[in-house]
PDB file of C-alpha atoms and ligand atoms in Angstrom:
ATOM      1  CA  MET A   1       0.000   0.000   0.000  1.00  0.00           C
ATOM      2  CA  THR A   2       1.350   3.426  -0.849  1.00  0.00           C
ATOM      3  CA  ALA A   3       1.471   6.097   1.843  1.00  0.00           C
ATOM      4  CA  PRO A   4      -1.310   8.673   1.852  1.00  0.00           C
ATOM      5  CA  ALA A   5      -0.431  12.076   0.387  1.00  0.00           C
ATOM      6  CA  LEU A   6      -0.960  13.732   3.756  1.00  0.00           C
ATOM      7  CA  ARG A   7      -1.631  12.377   7.200  1.00  0.00           C
ATOM      8  CA  THR A   8      -1.968  13.683  10.723  1.00  0.00           C
ATOM      9  CA  GLN A   9      -1.936  11.350  13.705  1.00  0.00           C
ATOM     10  CA  ALA A  10      -3.322  12.370  17.102  1.00  0.00           C
ATOM     11  CA  LEU A  11      -2.503  15.950  16.209  1.00  0.00           C
ATOM     12  CA  VAL A  12      -2.870  18.465  19.025  1.00  0.00           C
ATOM     13  CA  ALA A  13      -2.113  22.097  18.196  1.00  0.00           C
ATOM     14  CA  GLY A  14      -2.910  25.631  19.273  1.00  0.00           C
ATOM     15  CA  TYR A  15      -1.623  29.107  19.817  1.00  0.00           C
ATOM     16  CA  GLU A  16      -0.917  28.766  23.581  1.00  0.00           C
ATOM     17  CA  PRO A  17       0.790  25.726  25.151  1.00  0.00           C
ATOM     18  CA  ASP A  18      -2.025  25.167  27.675  1.00  0.00           C
ATOM     19  CA  LEU A  19      -4.882  25.812  25.252  1.00  0.00           C
ATOM     20  CA  PRO A  20      -5.195  23.135  22.565  1.00  0.00           C
ATOM     21  CA  ILE A  21      -7.527  24.150  19.723  1.00  0.00           C
ATOM     22  CA  VAL A  22      -6.975  21.075  17.521  1.00  0.00           C
ATOM     23  CA  ARG A  23      -7.610  18.200  19.919  1.00  0.00           C
ATOM     24  CA  GLY A  24      -6.424  14.882  18.557  1.00  0.00           C
ATOM     25  CA  VAL A  25      -7.032  14.869  14.812  1.00  0.00           C
ATOM     26  CA  ASP A  26      -6.348  11.801  12.658  1.00  0.00           C
ATOM     27  CA  LEU A  27      -6.710  13.052   9.110  1.00  0.00           C
ATOM     28  CA  THR A  28      -5.763  10.902   6.139  1.00  0.00           C
ATOM     29  CA  VAL A  29      -5.784  12.346   2.641  1.00  0.00           C
ATOM     30  CA  ALA A  30      -5.273   9.839  -0.158  1.00  0.00           C
ATOM     31  CA  LYS A  31      -3.149  10.642  -3.193  1.00  0.00           C
ATOM     32  CA  GLY A  32      -5.199  12.438  -5.833  1.00  0.00           C
ATOM     33  CA  GLU A  33      -8.074  13.208  -3.510  1.00  0.00           C
ATOM     34  CA  LEU A  34      -9.924  16.529  -3.304  1.00  0.00           C
ATOM     35  CA  LEU A  35     -10.905  16.658   0.340  1.00  0.00           C
ATOM     36  CA  VAL A  36     -13.088  19.380   1.784  1.00  0.00           C
ATOM     37  CA  LEU A  37     -12.758  20.314   5.445  1.00  0.00           C
ATOM     38  CA  LEU A  38     -16.003  21.714   6.823  1.00  0.00           C
ATOM     39  CA  GLY A  39     -17.296  22.821  10.197  1.00  0.00           C
ATOM     40  CA  PRO A  40     -18.828  25.746  12.048  1.00  0.00           C
ATOM     41  CA  ASN A  41     -17.028  29.036  12.688  1.00  0.00           C
ATOM     42  CA  GLY A  42     -14.371  28.617  15.341  1.00  0.00           C
ATOM     43  CA  ALA A  43     -14.220  24.814  14.936  1.00  0.00           C
ATOM     44  CA  GLY A  44     -10.463  24.987  14.395  1.00  0.00           C
ATOM     45  CA  LYS A  45     -10.282  24.437  10.631  1.00  0.00           C
ATOM     46  CA  SER A  46      -7.794  27.235  10.038  1.00  0.00           C
ATOM     47  CA  THR A  47      -5.793  26.225  13.093  1.00  0.00           C
ATOM     48  CA  LEU A  48      -5.574  22.644  11.814  1.00  0.00           C
ATOM     49  CA  VAL A  49      -4.294  23.589   8.372  1.00  0.00           C
ATOM     50  CA  LYS A  50      -1.958  26.195   9.829  1.00  0.00           C
ATOM     51  CA  ALA A  51      -0.526  23.560  12.175  1.00  0.00           C
ATOM     52  CA  ILE A  52      -0.024  21.224   9.212  1.00  0.00           C
ATOM     53  CA  ALA A  53       1.696  24.046   7.310  1.00  0.00           C
ATOM     54  CA  GLY A  54       3.866  24.830  10.331  1.00  0.00           C
ATOM     55  CA  VAL A  55       2.622  28.279  11.267  1.00  0.00           C
ATOM     56  CA  VAL A  56       0.790  27.237  14.449  1.00  0.00           C
ATOM     57  CA  PRO A  57       2.659  25.288  17.154  1.00  0.00           C
ATOM     58  CA  ILE A  58       2.097  21.527  17.294  1.00  0.00           C
ATOM     59  CA  HIS A  59       1.788  20.317  20.903  1.00  0.00           C
ATOM     60  CA  SER A  60       1.820  16.578  20.167  1.00  0.00           C
ATOM     61  CA  GLY A  61       1.082  14.076  17.429  1.00  0.00           C
ATOM     62  CA  SER A  62       2.532  14.024  13.935  1.00  0.00           C
ATOM     63  CA  VAL A  63       2.161  15.240  10.365  1.00  0.00           C
ATOM     64  CA  SER A  64       3.482  13.279   7.413  1.00  0.00           C
ATOM     65  CA  LEU A  65       3.694  14.135   3.754  1.00  0.00           C
ATOM     66  CA  GLY A  66       3.909  10.950   1.729  1.00  0.00           C
ATOM     67  CA  GLU A  67       6.545   8.807   3.440  1.00  0.00           C
ATOM     68  CA  ARG A  68       8.150  11.724   5.280  1.00  0.00           C
ATOM     69  CA  ASP A  69       7.451  12.860   8.814  1.00  0.00           C
ATOM     70  CA  ILE A  70       7.337  16.665   8.565  1.00  0.00           C
ATOM     71  CA  THR A  71       6.049  17.420  12.081  1.00  0.00           C
ATOM     72  CA  ARG A  72       9.118  19.423  13.064  1.00  0.00           C
ATOM     73  CA  VAL A  73      10.123  20.687   9.637  1.00  0.00           C
ATOM     74  CA  PRO A  74      10.067  24.524   9.486  1.00  0.00           C
ATOM     75  CA  THR A  75       7.437  26.139   7.247  1.00  0.00           C
ATOM     76  CA  HIS A  76       9.730  27.249   4.414  1.00  0.00           C
ATOM     77  CA  ARG A  77      11.151  23.735   4.127  1.00  0.00           C
ATOM     78  CA  LYS A  78       7.664  22.216   4.114  1.00  0.00           C
ATOM     79  CA  ILE A  79       6.986  24.258   0.989  1.00  0.00           C
ATOM     80  CA  ALA A  80      10.220  23.049  -0.586  1.00  0.00           C
ATOM     81  CA  GLU A  81       9.236  19.463   0.340  1.00  0.00           C
ATOM     82  CA  GLY A  82       5.959  19.803  -1.533  1.00  0.00           C
ATOM     83  CA  LEU A  83       3.324  21.140   0.822  1.00  0.00           C
ATOM     84  CA  ALA A  84       1.752  24.279  -0.584  1.00  0.00           C
ATOM     85  CA  PHE A  85      -0.507  26.368   1.654  1.00  0.00           C
ATOM     86  CA  VAL A  86      -2.736  29.270   0.654  1.00  0.00           C
ATOM     87  CA  PRO A  87      -3.786  30.969   3.899  1.00  0.00           C
ATOM     88  CA  GLN A  88      -7.172  32.579   4.471  1.00  0.00           C
ATOM     89  CA  THR A  89      -5.787  36.114   4.473  1.00  0.00           C
ATOM     90  CA  GLU A  90      -2.581  37.867   3.428  1.00  0.00           C
ATOM     91  CA  ASN A  91      -1.799  35.315   0.766  1.00  0.00           C
ATOM     92  CA  ILE A  92      -0.353  37.812  -1.720  1.00  0.00           C
ATOM     93  CA  PHE A  93       1.777  40.965  -1.494  1.00  0.00           C
ATOM     94  CA  ALA A  94      -0.680  43.758  -2.316  1.00  0.00           C
ATOM     95  CA  THR A  95       1.984  46.437  -2.868  1.00  0.00           C
ATOM     96  CA  LEU A  96       3.898  44.358  -5.419  1.00  0.00           C
ATOM     97  CA  THR A  97       2.946  43.617  -9.029  1.00  0.00           C
ATOM     98  CA  ILE A  98       1.620  40.275 -10.244  1.00  0.00           C
ATOM     99  CA  HIS A  99       5.006  39.485 -11.736  1.00  0.00           C
ATOM    100  CA  GLU A 100       6.904  40.448  -8.592  1.00  0.00           C
ATOM    101  CA  ASN A 101       4.576  38.227  -6.546  1.00  0.00           C
ATOM    102  CA  LEU A 102       5.413  35.286  -8.793  1.00  0.00           C
ATOM    103  CA  GLN A 103       9.135  36.115  -8.774  1.00  0.00           C
ATOM    104  CA  LEU A 104       9.175  36.115  -4.974  1.00  0.00           C
ATOM    105  CA  ALA A 105       7.414  32.751  -4.862  1.00  0.00           C
ATOM    106  CA  ALA A 106       9.887  31.412  -7.429  1.00  0.00           C
ATOM    107  CA  ALA A 107      12.856  32.413  -5.280  1.00  0.00           C
ATOM    108  CA  VAL A 108      12.818  28.968  -3.609  1.00  0.00           C
ATOM    109  CA  LEU A 109      13.628  27.376  -6.991  1.00  0.00           C
ATOM    110  CA  PRO A 110      17.050  27.094  -8.623  1.00  0.00           C
ATOM    111  CA  LYS A 111      17.742  30.261 -10.668  1.00  0.00           C
ATOM    112  CA  THR A 112      17.717  28.437 -13.998  1.00  0.00           C
ATOM    113  CA  GLU A 113      14.174  27.104 -13.460  1.00  0.00           C
ATOM    114  CA  ARG A 114      12.437  30.286 -12.358  1.00  0.00           C
ATOM    115  CA  ALA A 115      11.606  31.901 -15.701  1.00  0.00           C
ATOM    116  CA  ASN A 116      10.222  28.658 -17.140  1.00  0.00           C
ATOM    117  CA  LYS A 117       8.021  28.016 -14.110  1.00  0.00           C
ATOM    118  CA  ILE A 118       6.631  31.547 -14.188  1.00  0.00           C
ATOM    119  CA  ALA A 119       5.930  31.196 -17.924  1.00  0.00           C
ATOM    120  CA  ALA A 120       4.098  27.917 -17.263  1.00  0.00           C
ATOM    121  CA  LEU A 121       1.932  29.622 -14.641  1.00  0.00           C
ATOM    122  CA  TYR A 122       1.062  32.456 -17.009  1.00  0.00           C
ATOM    123  CA  ALA A 123      -0.038  29.805 -19.499  1.00  0.00           C
ATOM    124  CA  ARG A 124      -2.264  28.242 -16.863  1.00  0.00           C
ATOM    125  CA  PHE A 125      -3.658  31.572 -15.613  1.00  0.00           C
ATOM    126  CA  PRO A 126      -4.060  33.688 -18.765  1.00  0.00           C
ATOM    127  CA  ASP A 127      -5.872  36.369 -16.785  1.00  0.00           C
ATOM    128  CA  LEU A 128      -2.656  37.076 -14.885  1.00  0.00           C
ATOM    129  CA  ALA A 129      -0.550  36.982 -18.043  1.00  0.00           C
ATOM    130  CA  THR A 130      -2.409  39.896 -19.630  1.00  0.00           C
ATOM    131  CA  LYS A 131      -1.343  42.346 -16.902  1.00  0.00           C
ATOM    132  CA  PRO A 132       1.870  41.239 -15.194  1.00  0.00           C
ATOM    133  CA  SER A 133       2.761  44.786 -14.094  1.00  0.00           C
ATOM    134  CA  ARG A 134      -0.513  45.444 -12.274  1.00  0.00           C
ATOM    135  CA  LEU A 135      -0.326  45.861  -8.537  1.00  0.00           C
ATOM    136  CA  ALA A 136      -1.749  42.789  -6.829  1.00  0.00           C
ATOM    137  CA  GLY A 137      -3.656  45.066  -4.438  1.00  0.00           C
ATOM    138  CA  SER A 138      -5.669  46.467  -7.344  1.00  0.00           C
ATOM    139  CA  LEU A 139      -6.946  43.060  -8.497  1.00  0.00           C
ATOM    140  CA  SER A 140     -10.466  41.771  -7.933  1.00  0.00           C
ATOM    141  CA  GLY A 141     -11.063  39.195  -5.205  1.00  0.00           C
ATOM    142  CA  GLY A 142     -11.173  36.354  -7.702  1.00  0.00           C
ATOM    143  CA  GLN A 143      -8.005  37.483  -9.461  1.00  0.00           C
ATOM    144  CA  ARG A 144      -6.228  37.736  -6.119  1.00  0.00           C
ATOM    145  CA  GLN A 145      -7.162  34.148  -5.304  1.00  0.00           C
ATOM    146  CA  MET A 146      -5.896  33.049  -8.726  1.00  0.00           C
ATOM    147  CA  LEU A 147      -2.597  34.815  -8.002  1.00  0.00           C
ATOM    148  CA  ALA A 148      -2.375  33.254  -4.528  1.00  0.00           C
ATOM    149  CA  VAL A 149      -2.940  29.789  -6.023  1.00  0.00           C
ATOM    150  CA  ALA A 150      -0.439  30.480  -8.822  1.00  0.00           C
ATOM    151  CA  ARG A 151       2.164  31.420  -6.203  1.00  0.00           C
ATOM    152  CA  ALA A 152       1.510  28.202  -4.304  1.00  0.00           C
ATOM    153  CA  LEU A 153       1.785  26.067  -7.454  1.00  0.00           C
ATOM    154  CA  ILE A 154       5.199  27.360  -8.460  1.00  0.00           C
ATOM    155  CA  VAL A 155       6.996  24.457  -6.746  1.00  0.00           C
ATOM    156  CA  ASP A 156       4.771  21.807  -8.415  1.00  0.00           C
ATOM    157  CA  PRO A 157       3.512  20.666  -5.000  1.00  0.00           C
ATOM    158  CA  PRO A 158       2.002  17.190  -4.616  1.00  0.00           C
ATOM    159  CA  VAL A 159      -0.344  18.628  -1.974  1.00  0.00           C
ATOM    160  CA  LEU A 160      -2.141  21.979  -2.046  1.00  0.00           C
ATOM    161  CA  ILE A 161      -4.026  23.231   1.023  1.00  0.00           C
ATOM    162  CA  LEU A 162      -6.336  26.231   0.739  1.00  0.00           C
ATOM    163  CA  ASP A 163      -8.115  28.030   3.556  1.00  0.00           C
ATOM    164  CA  GLU A 164     -11.445  29.436   2.359  1.00  0.00           C
ATOM    165  CA  PRO A 165     -10.442  30.597  -1.106  1.00  0.00           C
ATOM    166  CA  SER A 166     -14.079  31.537  -1.777  1.00  0.00           C
ATOM    167  CA  ALA A 167     -14.390  33.979   1.145  1.00  0.00           C
ATOM    168  CA  GLY A 168     -15.903  37.250   0.023  1.00  0.00           C
ATOM    169  CA  LEU A 169     -16.327  36.222  -3.626  1.00  0.00           C
ATOM    170  CA  SER A 170     -19.545  36.341  -5.653  1.00  0.00           C
ATOM    171  CA  PRO A 171     -21.129  32.975  -6.595  1.00  0.00           C
ATOM    172  CA  LYS A 172     -19.965  33.371 -10.211  1.00  0.00           C
ATOM    173  CA  ILE A 173     -16.346  33.938  -9.201  1.00  0.00           C
ATOM    174  CA  VAL A 174     -16.536  31.126  -6.626  1.00  0.00           C
ATOM    175  CA  ALA A 175     -17.543  28.826  -9.488  1.00  0.00           C
ATOM    176  CA  GLU A 176     -14.496  29.967 -11.477  1.00  0.00           C
ATOM    177  CA  VAL A 177     -12.100  29.458  -8.574  1.00  0.00           C
ATOM    178  CA  PHE A 178     -13.550  26.019  -7.808  1.00  0.00           C
ATOM    179  CA  ALA A 179     -13.397  24.985 -11.475  1.00  0.00           C
ATOM    180  CA  MET A 180      -9.721  25.960 -11.446  1.00  0.00           C
ATOM    181  CA  LEU A 181      -9.126  23.858  -8.312  1.00  0.00           C
ATOM    182  CA  LYS A 182     -10.874  20.909  -9.915  1.00  0.00           C
ATOM    183  CA  THR A 183      -8.547  21.175 -12.934  1.00  0.00           C
ATOM    184  CA  ILE A 184      -5.481  21.355 -10.692  1.00  0.00           C
ATOM    185  CA  ASN A 185      -6.725  18.257  -8.868  1.00  0.00           C
ATOM    186  CA  ALA A 186      -7.398  16.452 -12.152  1.00  0.00           C
ATOM    187  CA  ASP A 187      -3.782  17.181 -13.109  1.00  0.00           C
ATOM    188  CA  GLY A 188      -2.686  15.093 -10.133  1.00  0.00           C
ATOM    189  CA  VAL A 189      -2.366  17.531  -7.232  1.00  0.00           C
ATOM    190  CA  THR A 190      -3.943  16.338  -3.971  1.00  0.00           C
ATOM    191  CA  VAL A 191      -6.130  19.179  -2.682  1.00  0.00           C
ATOM    192  CA  VAL A 192      -7.347  19.963   0.841  1.00  0.00           C
ATOM    193  CA  LEU A 193      -9.954  22.694   0.769  1.00  0.00           C
ATOM    194  CA  VAL A 194     -11.237  24.414   3.915  1.00  0.00           C
ATOM    195  CA  GLU A 195     -14.639  25.863   3.131  1.00  0.00           C
ATOM    196  CA  GLN A 196     -17.778  27.487   4.479  1.00  0.00           C
ATOM    197  CA  ASN A 197     -19.310  27.484   1.054  1.00  0.00           C
ATOM    198  CA  VAL A 198     -20.635  24.018   1.751  1.00  0.00           C
ATOM    199  CA  LYS A 199     -22.723  23.160  -1.279  1.00  0.00           C
ATOM    200  CA  ALA A 200     -20.268  24.393  -3.883  1.00  0.00           C
ATOM    201  CA  ALA A 201     -17.358  22.695  -2.102  1.00  0.00           C
ATOM    202  CA  LEU A 202     -19.137  19.350  -1.724  1.00  0.00           C
ATOM    203  CA  ALA A 203     -19.986  19.494  -5.418  1.00  0.00           C
ATOM    204  CA  ILE A 204     -16.292  19.414  -6.419  1.00  0.00           C
ATOM    205  CA  ALA A 205     -14.915  17.306  -3.537  1.00  0.00           C
ATOM    206  CA  SER A 206     -14.533  13.548  -3.417  1.00  0.00           C
ATOM    207  CA  ARG A 207     -14.629  13.304   0.373  1.00  0.00           C
ATOM    208  CA  ALA A 208     -15.526  15.578   3.263  1.00  0.00           C
ATOM    209  CA  VAL A 209     -14.409  15.842   6.861  1.00  0.00           C
ATOM    210  CA  ILE A 210     -16.410  17.807   9.433  1.00  0.00           C
ATOM    211  CA  LEU A 211     -14.475  19.351  12.276  1.00  0.00           C
ATOM    212  CA  VAL A 212     -16.327  20.395  15.449  1.00  0.00           C
ATOM    213  CA  GLU A 213     -14.601  21.824  18.515  1.00  0.00           C
ATOM    214  CA  GLY A 214     -11.186  20.742  17.288  1.00  0.00           C
ATOM    215  CA  GLN A 215     -12.119  17.130  16.600  1.00  0.00           C
ATOM    216  CA  ILE A 216     -13.314  15.190  13.577  1.00  0.00           C
ATOM    217  CA  ARG A 217     -17.035  14.654  14.100  1.00  0.00           C
ATOM    218  CA  HIS A 218     -17.940  13.055  10.798  1.00  0.00           C
ATOM    219  CA  GLU A 219     -16.365  12.022   7.513  1.00  0.00           C
ATOM    220  CA  GLY A 220     -17.678  10.516   4.334  1.00  0.00           C
ATOM    221  CA  GLU A 221     -18.198  10.706   0.608  1.00  0.00           C
ATOM    222  CA  ALA A 222     -18.928  14.278  -0.446  1.00  0.00           C
ATOM    223  CA  SER A 223     -21.987  13.164  -2.401  1.00  0.00           C
ATOM    224  CA  SER A 224     -23.574  11.447   0.608  1.00  0.00           C
ATOM    225  CA  LEU A 225     -23.057  14.490   2.836  1.00  0.00           C
ATOM    226  CA  LEU A 226     -24.521  16.743   0.205  1.00  0.00           C
ATOM    227  CA  GLY A 227     -27.768  14.823   0.372  1.00  0.00           C
ATOM    228  CA  ASP A 228     -27.916  14.551   4.157  1.00  0.00           C
ATOM    229  CA  PRO A 229     -30.101  17.329   5.589  1.00  0.00           C
ATOM    230  CA  LEU A 230     -29.445  16.280   9.194  1.00  0.00           C
ATOM    231  CA  ILE A 231     -25.677  16.658   8.781  1.00  0.00           C
ATOM    232  CA  ALA A 232     -26.187  19.995   7.117  1.00  0.00           C
ATOM    233  CA  LYS A 233     -28.448  21.204   9.911  1.00  0.00           C
ATOM    234  CA  LEU A 234     -26.290  19.908  12.755  1.00  0.00           C
ATOM    235  CA  TYR A 235     -22.794  20.753  11.690  1.00  0.00           C
ATOM    236  CA  LEU A 236     -22.581  22.916   8.661  1.00  0.00           C
ATOM    237  CA  GLY A 237     -24.719  25.901   9.575  1.00  0.00           C
ATOM    238  CA  THR A 238     -25.543  28.114   6.698  1.00  0.00           C
ATOM    239  CA  SER A 239     -24.325  27.305   3.220  1.00  0.00           C
ATOM    240  CA  GLN A 240     -24.228  30.977   2.317  1.00  0.00           C
ATOM    241  CA  PRO A 241     -20.853  32.265   1.131  1.00  0.00           C
ATOM    242  CA  HIS A 242     -18.876  34.313   3.626  1.00  0.00           C
ATOM    243  CA  THR A 243     -18.988  38.026   3.429  1.00  0.00           C
ATOM    244  CA  ALA A 244     -15.826  40.110   3.355  1.00  0.00           C
ATOM    245  CA  GLU A 245     -16.442  41.082   6.976  1.00  0.00           C
ATOM    246  CA  HIS A 246     -15.510  37.566   8.076  1.00  0.00           C
ATOM    247  CA  GLN A 247     -11.956  37.822   6.791  1.00  0.00           C
TER     248      GLN A 247
HETATM  249  N1  ATP B   2      -4.193  33.918  16.379  1.00  0.00           N
HETATM  250  C1  ATP B   2      -4.933  33.316  17.328  1.00  0.00           C
HETATM  251  N2  ATP B   2      -4.580  33.353  18.618  1.00  0.00           N
HETATM  252  C2  ATP B   2      -5.312  32.759  19.600  1.00  0.00           C
HETATM  253  N3  ATP B   2      -6.456  32.063  19.353  1.00  0.00           N
HETATM  254  C3  ATP B   2      -6.868  32.000  18.080  1.00  0.00           C
HETATM  255  C4  ATP B   2      -6.145  32.613  16.997  1.00  0.00           C
HETATM  256  N4  ATP B   2      -6.809  32.362  15.851  1.00  0.00           N
HETATM  257  C5  ATP B   2      -7.886  31.631  16.189  1.00  0.00           C
HETATM  258  N5  ATP B   2      -7.920  31.399  17.515  1.00  0.00           N
HETATM  259  C6  ATP B   2      -8.946  30.635  18.236  1.00  0.00           C
HETATM  260  O1  ATP B   2      -8.917  29.289  17.778  1.00  0.00           O
HETATM  261  C7  ATP B   2     -10.237  28.765  17.692  1.00  0.00           C
HETATM  262  C8  ATP B   2     -10.447  28.167  16.328  1.00  0.00           C
HETATM  263  O2  ATP B   2     -10.306  29.181  15.349  1.00  0.00           O
HETATM  264  P1  ATP B   2     -10.083  28.870  13.811  1.00  0.00           P
HETATM  265  O3  ATP B   2      -9.736  30.172  13.171  1.00  0.00           O
HETATM  266  O4  ATP B   2      -9.144  27.743  13.647  1.00  0.00           O
HETATM  267  O5  ATP B   2     -11.547  28.394  13.406  1.00  0.00           O
HETATM  268  P2  ATP B   2     -12.169  28.120  11.965  1.00  0.00           P
HETATM  269  O6  ATP B   2     -12.818  26.792  12.020  1.00  0.00           O
HETATM  270  O7  ATP B   2     -11.146  28.356  10.922  1.00  0.00           O
HETATM  271  O8  ATP B   2     -13.308  29.224  11.906  1.00  0.00           O
HETATM  272  P3  ATP B   2     -13.844  30.124  10.657  1.00  0.00           P
HETATM  273  O9  ATP B   2     -14.835  29.260   9.942  1.00  0.00           O
HETATM  274  O10 ATP B   2     -14.496  31.268  11.348  1.00  0.00           O
HETATM  275  O11 ATP B   2     -12.675  30.516   9.787  1.00  0.00           O
HETATM  276  C9  ATP B   2     -11.191  29.909  18.030  1.00  0.00           C
HETATM  277  O12 ATP B   2     -11.606  29.731  19.353  1.00  0.00           O
HETATM  278  C10 ATP B   2     -10.324  31.133  17.904  1.00  0.00           C
HETATM  279  O13 ATP B   2     -10.747  32.112  18.802  1.00  0.00           O
HETATM  280 MG1   MG B   3     -10.927  29.716   9.394  1.00  0.00          MG
END
């Protein structure tokens, strides 16, 4: 049996040593999966993915990426090892241009590879290619998310984790962002998607995990959760998209 793409075992994590927010999470993400992580506000979804990415302290338990234990690997090396993370906020540099944002992300690559990788991303995100000298801060919400995802993809990561990429976007733009994620997943990237936009996320996901009070409360096929009104009522709250105020 091959190792899962990403796995946490008995993971306990949080901002203060005596205050665990993630309280013993065993999460297994198979290679090629598009997993959606759902749960009410404050459940600890962001804390869980931030702990996996290395930006929130891990108190105990482990995180592995493929065969490798990356529990104690510093964040920048996790990226180099193939774990790409698009945080919920501050995922681009607003005062830099599109091109400068991509150049900064490419700095982890050998010099000779950078230009080719950036060119490949422009081919994948033609919307960014038409205006490389625009300031990232002047882009629309959807374009910013595209740029944040492009930055994350520069290292050809096997695993891409995104924290609420649909926050604050209109339903039409959410559909575009999700279609892009589906394509990335179809190209072989394992995707973990934290979402509040329940219906749209379940529609593109293969499997869903529901986190409540820092623990996994339920997991199953995305399609079966989509059709389960009790689950929706109990754990998922509203399926309305977030408003900008939540960010
Ligand atoms: N920087 C921080 N310092 C201390 N506590 C925090 C911090 N960020 C979040 N928390 C706390 O951690 C708990 C879980 O928050 P988290 O942001 O992980 O939830 P979430 O499931 O992502 O919620 P949402 O759906 O609102 O994004 C909350 O009680 C929150 O108050
Ligand atoms: Mg969150």
